[in-house]
Coordinates of C-alpha atoms and ligand atoms in Angstrom, one line a residue:
M1 CA 108.6 124.9 136.0
P2 CA 106.9 122.1 138.2
E3 CA 109.0 118.9 138.2
L4 CA 107.5 115.6 139.2
P5 CA 109.4 112.8 140.9
A6 CA 110.5 109.8 138.8
A7 CA 107.2 108.1 139.4
Y8 CA 107.4 105.8 136.3
D9 CA 109.7 103.1 135.1
V10 CA 109.0 104.0 131.5
I11 CA 107.5 107.0 129.6
V12 CA 106.1 106.2 126.2
A13 CA 105.7 109.3 124.0
G14 CA 103.0 108.7 121.4
A15 CA 100.1 106.3 121.7
G16 CA 99.7 105.1 118.2
P17 CA 100.0 101.3 117.5
G18 CA 103.7 101.3 118.3
G19 CA 103.4 103.2 121.6
S20 CA 100.2 101.6 122.8
T21 CA 101.7 98.1 122.1
T22 CA 104.9 99.0 124.0
A23 CA 102.9 100.3 127.0
A24 CA 100.4 97.4 127.1
Y25 CA 103.2 94.7 127.1
L26 CA 105.3 96.7 129.7
G27 CA 102.2 97.0 131.9
Q28 CA 101.6 93.3 131.6
L29 CA 105.2 92.8 132.7
G30 CA 104.6 94.8 135.9
R31 CA 106.4 98.0 134.8
R32 CA 104.8 101.4 135.7
V33 CA 104.2 103.2 132.4
L34 CA 103.1 106.7 131.5
L35 CA 101.7 106.7 128.0
I36 CA 101.4 110.2 126.6
D37 CA 99.8 111.5 123.4
K38 CA 99.2 115.0 122.1
A39 CA 95.9 113.9 120.6
Q40 CA 92.7 112.8 122.2
F41 CA 91.5 109.4 121.3
P42 CA 89.7 108.3 119.2
R43 CA 91.8 110.2 116.6
D44 CA 92.4 109.6 112.9
K45 CA 95.8 108.9 111.2
T46 CA 96.3 109.2 107.4
C47 CA 96.8 105.6 106.3
G48 CA 95.7 102.9 103.9
D49 CA 94.0 101.1 106.8
A50 CA 95.2 97.6 105.7
L51 CA 96.0 95.4 108.7
S52 CA 98.7 92.9 107.7
G53 CA 99.3 89.5 109.2
K54 CA 102.0 90.9 111.4
S55 CA 99.6 93.5 112.8
M56 CA 97.1 90.8 113.5
R57 CA 99.6 88.9 115.6
V58 CA 99.6 91.6 118.2
V59 CA 95.8 92.2 117.8
R60 CA 95.4 88.5 118.7
E61 CA 97.9 88.5 121.6
L62 CA 96.2 91.5 123.1
G63 CA 92.8 89.7 122.8
L64 CA 91.3 92.3 120.4
V65 CA 90.2 90.1 117.5
E66 CA 86.5 89.9 118.6
E67 CA 86.5 93.7 118.9
V68 CA 87.9 94.1 115.4
E69 CA 85.2 91.8 114.1
K70 CA 82.5 94.0 115.7
L71 CA 83.8 97.2 114.1
P72 CA 82.9 98.2 110.5
H73 CA 85.6 96.8 108.3
G74 CA 86.5 95.4 104.9
N75 CA 86.9 91.6 104.8
I76 CA 89.9 91.0 102.6
R77 CA 90.8 87.7 100.9
G78 CA 93.7 88.6 98.6
V79 CA 95.5 91.2 96.5
T80 CA 94.9 92.4 92.9
F81 CA 98.0 93.8 91.2
S82 CA 98.1 95.6 87.9
A83 CA 101.2 96.4 85.8
P84 CA 101.9 99.5 83.8
N85 CA 100.6 97.7 80.7
R86 CA 97.2 97.5 82.5
V87 CA 97.3 93.7 82.8
S88 CA 96.0 92.6 86.2
V89 CA 96.1 89.5 88.3
S90 CA 94.3 88.4 91.5
I91 CA 96.3 86.6 94.2
P92 CA 94.4 85.0 97.1
F93 CA 95.8 85.0 100.6
Q94 CA 97.0 81.6 101.7
T95 CA 94.4 79.8 103.9
S96 CA 97.2 78.3 106.0
D97 CA 98.6 81.7 107.1
P98 CA 97.9 81.7 110.9
N99 CA 97.6 85.4 111.0
R100 CA 94.9 85.4 108.3
P101 CA 92.9 82.4 109.4
G102 CA 91.0 80.9 106.4
G103 CA 92.8 83.4 104.1
S104 CA 91.0 86.4 105.5
G105 CA 92.4 89.8 106.5
Y106 CA 91.0 93.2 107.4
C107 CA 90.8 96.8 106.3
L108 CA 89.9 98.8 109.4
R109 CA 89.9 102.6 109.7
R110 CA 92.8 103.8 111.8
M111 CA 90.3 105.8 113.9
H112 CA 89.1 102.4 115.1
T113 CA 92.4 100.4 115.1
D114 CA 94.3 103.0 117.1
N115 CA 91.5 103.5 119.6
L116 CA 91.5 99.7 120.1
F117 CA 95.3 99.6 120.8
F118 CA 95.1 102.8 123.0
N119 CA 92.2 101.4 125.1
A120 CA 94.0 98.0 125.4
A121 CA 97.0 99.9 126.9
K122 CA 94.8 102.1 129.0
K123 CA 93.0 99.1 130.6
T124 CA 96.3 97.3 131.3
K125 CA 97.3 97.4 135.0
N126 CA 100.3 99.7 135.7
V127 CA 99.6 101.9 132.7
T128 CA 98.7 105.6 133.2
T129 CA 97.5 107.5 130.1
M130 CA 97.7 111.2 129.4
E131 CA 96.1 112.7 126.3
K132 CA 96.5 116.2 125.0
F133 CA 100.0 116.5 126.3
Q134 CA 102.6 117.4 123.7
V135 CA 106.2 116.2 124.3
N136 CA 108.6 118.8 123.1
E137 CA 111.9 117.3 124.0
V138 CA 113.8 114.8 126.1
V139 CA 115.4 115.8 129.3
F140 CA 119.0 114.6 129.7
E141 CA 121.3 114.2 132.7
N142 CA 124.9 113.3 132.2
G143 CA 124.1 112.4 128.6
A144 CA 121.3 110.0 129.5
A145 CA 117.6 110.4 128.9
V146 CA 115.8 110.8 132.2
G147 CA 112.5 112.4 131.3
V148 CA 110.4 114.4 128.9
K149 CA 109.5 118.1 128.8
G150 CA 106.3 119.3 127.2
I151 CA 103.0 121.2 127.5
D152 CA 99.5 120.2 128.6
L153 CA 97.4 121.4 125.6
N154 CA 94.5 122.0 128.0
D155 CA 96.5 124.4 130.0
A156 CA 95.8 128.0 128.8
K157 CA 99.1 129.2 130.2
R158 CA 101.0 126.5 128.3
E159 CA 103.4 126.0 131.2
E160 CA 106.1 123.4 130.5
R161 CA 106.1 120.3 132.7
I162 CA 108.6 117.6 133.2
F163 CA 107.9 113.9 133.7
R164 CA 110.7 111.6 134.7
A165 CA 111.3 107.8 134.2
K166 CA 114.1 105.3 133.9
V167 CA 113.5 104.8 130.2
I168 CA 112.0 107.1 127.5
V169 CA 110.4 105.5 124.5
G170 CA 109.9 107.6 121.3
A171 CA 106.8 106.3 119.6
D172 CA 105.6 109.7 118.4
G173 CA 105.6 108.9 114.7
V174 CA 107.4 110.2 111.6
N175 CA 108.0 113.7 113.0
S176 CA 109.1 112.3 116.4
A177 CA 110.2 115.0 118.9
V178 CA 111.9 112.2 120.9
A179 CA 114.0 111.1 117.8
R180 CA 114.9 114.7 117.1
S181 CA 116.1 115.1 120.7
V182 CA 118.1 112.0 120.9
L183 CA 119.4 111.8 117.3
G184 CA 119.7 115.5 116.3
E185 CA 120.2 115.9 112.5
K186 CA 120.3 112.1 112.0
A187 CA 116.5 112.1 112.6
A188 CA 116.0 114.0 109.3
L189 CA 114.3 111.9 106.7
D190 CA 116.3 110.8 103.6
P191 CA 114.1 111.5 100.5
A192 CA 115.5 108.2 99.0
H193 CA 114.2 106.3 102.0
S194 CA 110.8 107.8 102.6
C195 CA 107.6 108.2 100.8
D196 CA 104.9 110.8 100.4
A197 CA 101.3 109.6 100.1
V198 CA 97.8 110.9 100.0
R199 CA 94.5 109.2 100.6
A200 CA 90.7 109.8 100.7
Y201 CA 87.6 107.7 101.4
Y202 CA 85.2 107.1 98.5
S203 CA 81.8 105.5 98.0
G204 CA 80.3 104.3 94.7
I205 CA 83.4 102.9 93.0
S206 CA 82.4 100.1 90.7
G207 CA 84.0 96.7 90.6
L208 CA 85.1 96.5 94.2
T209 CA 85.8 93.0 95.4
D210 CA 87.1 91.3 98.5
Q211 CA 90.7 92.1 97.4
I212 CA 92.9 95.0 98.1
E213 CA 94.1 96.6 94.9
I214 CA 97.6 97.7 94.1
H215 CA 98.2 99.3 90.7
F216 CA 101.4 100.4 89.1
V217 CA 99.9 103.1 86.8
K218 CA 102.2 104.0 83.9
A219 CA 101.7 107.8 84.2
T220 CA 102.5 107.8 88.0
M221 CA 105.4 105.3 87.9
P222 CA 107.4 104.5 90.0
G223 CA 104.6 105.1 92.6
Y224 CA 101.6 102.9 93.4
F225 CA 98.0 103.6 93.5
W226 CA 95.7 101.7 95.8
I227 CA 92.1 100.9 96.4
F228 CA 91.4 99.2 99.7
P229 CA 87.8 98.1 100.2
M230 CA 86.2 99.1 103.5
E231 CA 82.8 98.6 105.0
N232 CA 79.5 99.2 103.1
G233 CA 81.0 99.5 99.7
T234 CA 83.3 102.3 100.6
A235 CA 87.1 102.3 99.9
N236 CA 90.3 103.9 101.0
V237 CA 92.0 105.2 97.9
G238 CA 95.5 106.6 97.7
L239 CA 98.7 107.2 95.9
G240 CA 102.3 107.2 97.1
L241 CA 105.7 107.8 95.7
V242 CA 109.2 107.6 97.1
S243 CA 109.9 111.3 98.1
K244 CA 113.0 111.6 95.9
D245 CA 111.0 110.3 92.8
L246 CA 108.2 112.6 93.6
Q247 CA 110.5 115.6 93.8
A248 CA 112.1 114.6 90.4
K249 CA 108.6 114.1 88.8
M250 CA 107.4 117.5 90.2
K251 CA 110.4 119.2 88.6
K252 CA 110.3 117.3 85.3
D253 CA 106.5 117.0 84.7
K254 CA 105.4 120.1 86.6
T255 CA 103.0 117.9 88.6
N256 CA 102.3 117.0 92.2
L257 CA 100.7 114.1 94.1
L258 CA 97.2 115.6 94.1
S259 CA 97.1 116.3 90.4
M260 CA 98.4 112.7 89.7
F261 CA 95.7 111.3 91.9
D262 CA 93.1 113.4 90.1
Y263 CA 94.5 112.2 86.8
I264 CA 94.1 108.6 87.7
L265 CA 90.5 108.9 88.9
K266 CA 89.3 111.1 86.0
D267 CA 91.5 110.2 83.0
E268 CA 93.3 106.9 83.4
P269 CA 91.5 104.4 81.1
M270 CA 91.6 101.6 83.8
F271 CA 89.8 103.7 86.4
K272 CA 87.8 106.6 84.9
E273 CA 84.7 104.4 84.4
R274 CA 85.1 102.8 87.8
F275 CA 85.2 106.3 89.4
A276 CA 82.5 107.8 87.1
N277 CA 79.8 107.7 89.9
A278 CA 82.2 107.6 92.9
K279 CA 81.9 110.3 95.6
A280 CA 84.7 111.4 97.9
I281 CA 83.3 111.0 101.5
S282 CA 86.3 112.6 103.2
P283 CA 88.9 115.3 102.5
I284 CA 92.1 114.1 100.9
T285 CA 95.0 114.1 103.3
G286 CA 98.7 113.4 103.0
W287 CA 101.5 112.2 105.3
R288 CA 105.0 110.8 105.1
L289 CA 106.2 107.2 105.5
P290 CA 109.8 106.6 106.9
F291 CA 111.2 103.5 105.3
G292 CA 113.2 100.8 107.2
S293 CA 115.7 100.7 104.4
A294 CA 117.5 103.6 106.1
R295 CA 118.7 102.3 109.4
R296 CA 118.8 104.7 112.4
Q297 CA 120.1 104.2 115.9
L298 CA 117.2 102.7 117.9
A299 CA 118.5 102.8 121.4
G300 CA 120.8 104.8 123.6
D301 CA 121.4 105.8 127.2
G302 CA 117.9 105.7 128.7
W303 CA 116.0 105.8 125.5
V304 CA 114.5 103.6 122.7
L305 CA 112.6 104.3 119.5
V306 CA 109.7 102.2 118.0
G307 CA 107.5 102.3 114.9
D308 CA 107.7 105.3 112.6
A309 CA 109.9 107.2 115.1
A310 CA 112.3 104.3 114.5
S311 CA 111.8 104.5 110.7
L312 CA 110.6 101.0 110.2
V313 CA 107.9 101.2 107.4
D314 CA 108.2 98.4 104.8
P315 CA 109.8 100.1 101.7
F316 CA 107.8 98.0 99.2
S317 CA 104.3 97.7 100.6
G318 CA 104.2 100.9 102.7
E319 CA 103.0 98.8 105.6
G320 CA 104.0 100.3 109.0
V321 CA 101.5 99.2 111.6
G322 CA 102.9 95.6 111.7
N323 CA 106.5 96.8 112.3
A324 CA 105.3 99.5 114.8
T325 CA 103.6 96.8 116.9
A326 CA 106.4 94.2 116.3
S327 CA 109.0 96.8 117.5
G328 CA 106.8 97.9 120.4
R329 CA 106.5 94.2 121.5
M330 CA 110.2 93.7 121.4
A331 CA 111.0 97.1 123.0
A332 CA 108.8 96.1 126.0
Q333 CA 110.7 92.8 126.5
F334 CA 114.2 94.4 126.3
I335 CA 113.3 97.4 128.4
D336 CA 111.9 95.1 131.1
E337 CA 115.1 93.1 131.0
A338 CA 117.3 96.2 131.2
I339 CA 115.3 97.6 134.2
E340 CA 115.6 94.2 135.8
R341 CA 119.4 94.4 135.4
N342 CA 119.3 97.9 136.8
D343 CA 121.2 99.0 133.7
V344 CA 119.4 101.2 131.1
S345 CA 122.6 102.3 129.3
K346 CA 123.1 102.2 125.6
L347 CA 125.0 98.9 125.9
S348 CA 122.1 97.3 127.8
L349 CA 119.2 98.7 125.7
G350 CA 121.2 98.1 122.5
A351 CA 120.1 94.5 122.7
Y352 CA 116.7 95.8 121.5
E353 CA 118.3 97.3 118.4
V354 CA 120.1 94.0 117.6
A355 CA 116.9 92.1 118.0
V356 CA 114.9 94.5 115.7
W357 CA 117.4 94.1 112.9
E358 CA 117.5 90.3 113.4
E359 CA 113.7 90.0 113.2
L360 CA 113.0 92.7 110.6
G361 CA 116.3 93.5 108.9
K362 CA 116.2 90.8 106.2
E363 CA 112.6 91.3 105.3
L364 CA 113.2 95.1 105.1
A365 CA 116.2 94.6 102.9
T366 CA 114.2 92.2 100.6
S367 CA 111.4 94.8 100.4
Y368 CA 113.8 97.5 99.5
K369 CA 115.2 95.4 96.6
M370 CA 111.7 94.7 95.4
Q371 CA 110.9 98.4 95.6
R372 CA 114.0 99.1 93.4
L373 CA 113.0 96.3 90.9
G374 CA 109.5 97.7 90.8
R375 CA 110.8 100.8 89.1
Y376 CA 111.3 98.7 85.9
E377 CA 108.1 98.8 84.0
W378 CA 109.1 95.8 81.8
L379 CA 109.7 93.7 84.8
L380 CA 106.4 94.5 86.4
N381 CA 104.7 93.8 83.1
L382 CA 106.6 90.4 82.9
V383 CA 105.7 89.3 86.4
V384 CA 102.0 90.3 86.2
N385 CA 101.6 88.9 82.7
K386 CA 103.1 85.6 83.7
A387 CA 101.1 85.5 87.0
A388 CA 97.9 86.2 85.0
K389 CA 98.6 83.1 82.9
K390 CA 100.4 80.6 85.1
P391 CA 99.1 79.2 88.4
A392 CA 102.7 78.4 89.6
V393 CA 103.6 82.1 89.4
R394 CA 100.4 83.1 91.3
E395 CA 101.3 80.5 93.9
L396 CA 104.8 82.0 94.4
I397 CA 103.4 85.5 94.8
S398 CA 100.7 84.3 97.2
A399 CA 103.3 82.5 99.3
S400 CA 105.5 85.6 99.3
L401 CA 102.6 87.6 100.9
S402 CA 103.0 85.7 104.1
D403 CA 106.3 83.8 103.9
E404 CA 109.7 85.5 103.9
V405 CA 111.5 82.6 102.2
A406 CA 109.1 82.8 99.2
K407 CA 109.5 86.6 99.1
K408 CA 113.3 86.3 99.0
K409 CA 113.0 84.3 95.8
F410 CA 112.2 87.7 94.0
E411 CA 115.7 88.8 94.9
N412 CA 117.2 85.9 92.9
P413 CA 117.9 86.5 89.2
L414 CA 117.1 82.9 88.5
T415 CA 113.5 83.5 89.5
Y416 CA 113.3 85.9 86.5
V417 CA 114.9 83.4 84.2
W418 CA 112.3 80.9 85.4
L419 CA 109.5 83.6 84.8
L420 CA 110.8 84.1 81.2
L421 CA 110.8 80.4 80.5
T422 CA 107.7 79.3 82.4
Ligands
FAD501 C1 99.0 107.4 103.2 C2 99.6 106.3 104.1 C3 99.1 105.0 103.9 C4 99.5 103.9 104.8 N1 99.0 102.7 104.6 C5 99.3 101.7 105.5 C6 98.6 100.5 105.5 O1 97.6 100.3 104.7 N2 98.9 99.5 106.4 C7 99.9 99.8 107.3 O2 100.2 98.9 108.1 N3 100.6 100.9 107.4 C8 100.3 101.9 106.5 N4 100.9 103.1 106.6 C9 102.0 103.4 107.6 C10 101.4 103.5 109.0 O3 100.4 104.5 109.0 C11 102.5 103.9 110.1 O4 103.6 103.1 109.8 C12 102.0 103.7 111.5 O5 101.0 104.6 111.8 C13 103.1 103.8 112.5 O6 102.6 103.7 113.8 P1 103.3 104.5 115.0 O7 102.5 104.1 116.3 O8 104.7 104.3 115.0 O9 103.0 106.0 114.7 P2 101.7 106.8 114.6 O10 100.6 106.0 114.2 O11 102.0 108.0 113.7 O12 101.4 107.4 116.0 C14 102.2 108.4 116.6 C15 101.4 109.0 117.8 O13 102.2 109.9 118.4 C16 101.5 111.1 118.7 N5 102.5 112.2 118.8 C17 103.1 112.8 117.7 N6 103.9 113.7 118.2 C18 103.8 113.8 119.5 C19 104.3 114.6 120.5 N7 105.2 115.6 120.2 N8 103.9 114.5 121.8 C20 103.0 113.5 122.1 N9 102.4 112.7 121.2 C21 102.8 112.8 119.9 C22 100.5 111.2 117.6 O14 99.3 112.0 118.0 C23 100.1 109.7 117.3 O15 99.0 109.3 118.1 C24 100.5 104.2 105.8 C25 101.0 105.5 105.9 C26 100.5 106.5 105.1 C27 101.0 107.9 105.4

């Protein structure tokens, strides 16, 4: 088995938004990085394609906004919510949100988004990229991660190769081989803190606007159905349910995600007319979302996890690109400092884990509470009914889309008393 010398400071396994961000920032800091992915870019990733304000922060910092603008995308100016009682309300993005200048956001196919992030990393000085290489496991010495072992998918003999570095970053998504190596059984997903979702692209849906649509459909509660407008009148359409709820529903109602999705498009009164002339322009695909409401260890001796490998998806919105890039950005900073100290132990790299929970922990906890509250149909009906009638309620929801303090108000019982009385 050929073994190469420790030619790198950092190996990043997985070149999605999390891994490419980590590699780009580390390269900028002068660290020698090997960025590995088993796929060849451009590659697709099953997703809703909505780029949140948090994702746009890194897009902006990496100088990619102009490129995003040039690619086919949906221009988004707000969110339409509907409640199980079929009342809906449209909430505009705040024009003051610096990450959505002028109140405008994007829906961009992941095929494009991830290629942008990957190429930004590839162009960064000190970053070497390697596609079509599958990482199978982490190599340990005296309990510390010192390399990765895997196979070159172009090699007909499939001989195992080892690459060594001071720090190994697991950015290889929800089924992370790195997380399995470093965490063992603790890397298994908890069905109460993960979600199953399917999505397909459609053309010809009537009534598309410049808003993403999130619908809490009675028959598929407590899941949510989305329609995210893309370029040229197309849309990304999907349905997701917390895995535990889906398992219970499959048992009780003898159903599954695909038949629920089919039901909404063909039979649900709110949508059957809108989809009457719609055409699927892609196959329907499914994937899992690991929620940040279940905390896992994010750093150890010689290793760090980011993005889905770190289980950081927002448990209410299902948004994960923003936290993948935010964690990648932080990982780069703390890995750089640890290498500078010549100490890549758990204690040293653990500063990254502390910083992640400091920056994202409260927001993830609020989102988890909102996800739990969103299981009560009466509550969703109350909030959406009031928002449809009262500008003050719409303003609070609008603020909560970009401001954590406003979002936190939905945790406070007094907010619901206010809603009842307003
Ligand atoms: C249906 C659905 C809808 C979603 N909608 C949204 C949305 O609208 N907005 C949003 O922000 N988020 C959304 N998410 C979540 C989002 O897709 C993820 O959180 C995000 O992709 C995480 O980025 P990442 O870089 O951590 O991992 P990934 O994007 O999964 O990238 C991991 C990379 O690692 C590579 N890899 C995997 N295994 C190996 C291996 N063994 N060796 C080498 N390479 C490997 C893969 O090829 C891939 O390129 C959605 C998710 C789903 C499933």
